[in-house]
CSV table of C-alpha atoms in Angstrom, one decimal:
chain,number,residue,atom,x,y,z
U,1264,MET,CA,-14.8,7.4,3.6
U,1265,LEU,CA,-13.0,7.5,0.3
U,1266,GLY,CA,-12.1,11.1,1.0
U,1267,TRP,CA,-10.3,10.1,4.1
U,1268,ILE,CA,-8.3,7.4,2.3
U,1269,VAL,CA,-7.3,9.9,-0.4
U,1270,ARG,CA,-6.4,12.6,2.1
U,1271,GLY,CA,-4.2,10.1,4.1
U,1272,LEU,CA,-2.6,9.0,0.9
U,1273,LEU,CA,-1.8,12.6,-0.2
U,1274,ILE,CA,-0.4,13.4,3.3
U,1275,VAL,CA,2.0,10.4,3.1
U,1276,THR,CA,3.0,11.2,-0.5
U,1277,GLY,CA,3.5,14.8,0.4
U,1278,ILE,CA,6.0,13.9,3.1
U,1279,VAL,CA,7.8,11.4,0.9
U,1280,THR,CA,7.9,13.8,-2.0
U,1281,GLY,CA,9.1,16.6,0.3
U,1282,TRP,CA,12.3,14.5,0.9
U,1283,PHE,CA,13.3,14.8,-2.7
U,1284,VAL,CA,11.6,17.9,-4.1
U,1285,ALA,CA,11.2,21.3,-2.6
U,1286,GLN,CA,7.5,22.2,-1.9
U,1287,ASP,CA,8.0,25.5,-3.7
U,1288,ALA,CA,9.1,23.8,-6.9
U,1289,ALA,CA,6.7,23.8,-9.8
U,1290,ILE,CA,7.1,20.1,-10.3
U,1291,PHE,CA,6.1,19.2,-6.7
U,1292,GLY,CA,2.5,18.3,-7.7
U,1293,VAL,CA,3.6,16.1,-10.5
U,1294,ALA,CA,6.1,14.3,-8.3
U,1295,GLN,CA,3.5,13.9,-5.6
U,1296,VAL,CA,1.2,12.2,-8.1
U,1297,MET,CA,4.0,9.9,-9.3
U,1298,VAL,CA,4.7,8.9,-5.6
U,1299,ALA,CA,1.0,8.4,-5.0
U,1300,LEU,CA,0.7,6.1,-8.0
U,1301,LEU,CA,3.7,4.1,-6.8
U,1302,LEU,CA,2.2,3.8,-3.4
U,1303,ILE,CA,-1.2,2.7,-4.8
U,1304,THR,CA,0.6,0.1,-7.0
U,1305,ALA,CA,2.5,-1.2,-4.0
U,1306,VAL,CA,-0.7,-1.5,-1.9
U,1307,VAL,CA,-2.6,-3.2,-4.7
U,1308,ALA,CA,0.2,-5.7,-5.3
U,1309,ILE,CA,0.4,-6.5,-1.6
U,1310,LEU,CA,-3.4,-7.0,-1.4
U,1311,ALA,CA,-3.3,-9.1,-4.6
U,1312,PHE,CA,-0.6,-11.5,-3.4
U,1313,TRP,CA,-1.3,-11.6,0.3
U,1314,PRO,CA,-4.4,-13.9,0.3
U,1315,PHE,CA,-2.5,-16.6,-1.6
U,1316,GLN,CA,0.2,-16.7,1.1
U,1317,TRP,CA,-2.4,-16.5,3.8
U,1318,THR,CA,-4.4,-19.5,2.5
U,1319,ILE,CA,-1.2,-21.6,2.4
U,1320,SER,CA,-0.7,-20.9,6.1
U,1321,LEU,CA,-4.3,-21.8,6.8
U,1322,ASP,CA,-4.1,-25.1,4.8
U,1323,ARG,CA,-1.0,-26.1,6.8
U,1324,PHE,CA,-2.8,-25.4,10.1
U,1325,ARG,CA,-5.9,-27.4,9.0
U,1326,SER,CA,-3.9,-30.4,7.9
U,1327,LYS,CA,-2.0,-30.5,11.3
U,1328,SER,CA,-5.3,-30.4,13.3
U,1329,ARG,CA,-6.9,-33.4,11.6
């Protein structure tokens, strides 16, 4: 399961990196790792802050239904 996530992540980062760096370039792997780290950081930040916003919405819904 983790292999699927990593493979999907590398496919996405390969596409994004390909926009900026030629795939034949020696730095392509390094650039792909940097883009992957940025993508992982963005996903973790979204997951870290999403529940807080979600609980605010649920609390508003609960207070209206009482």
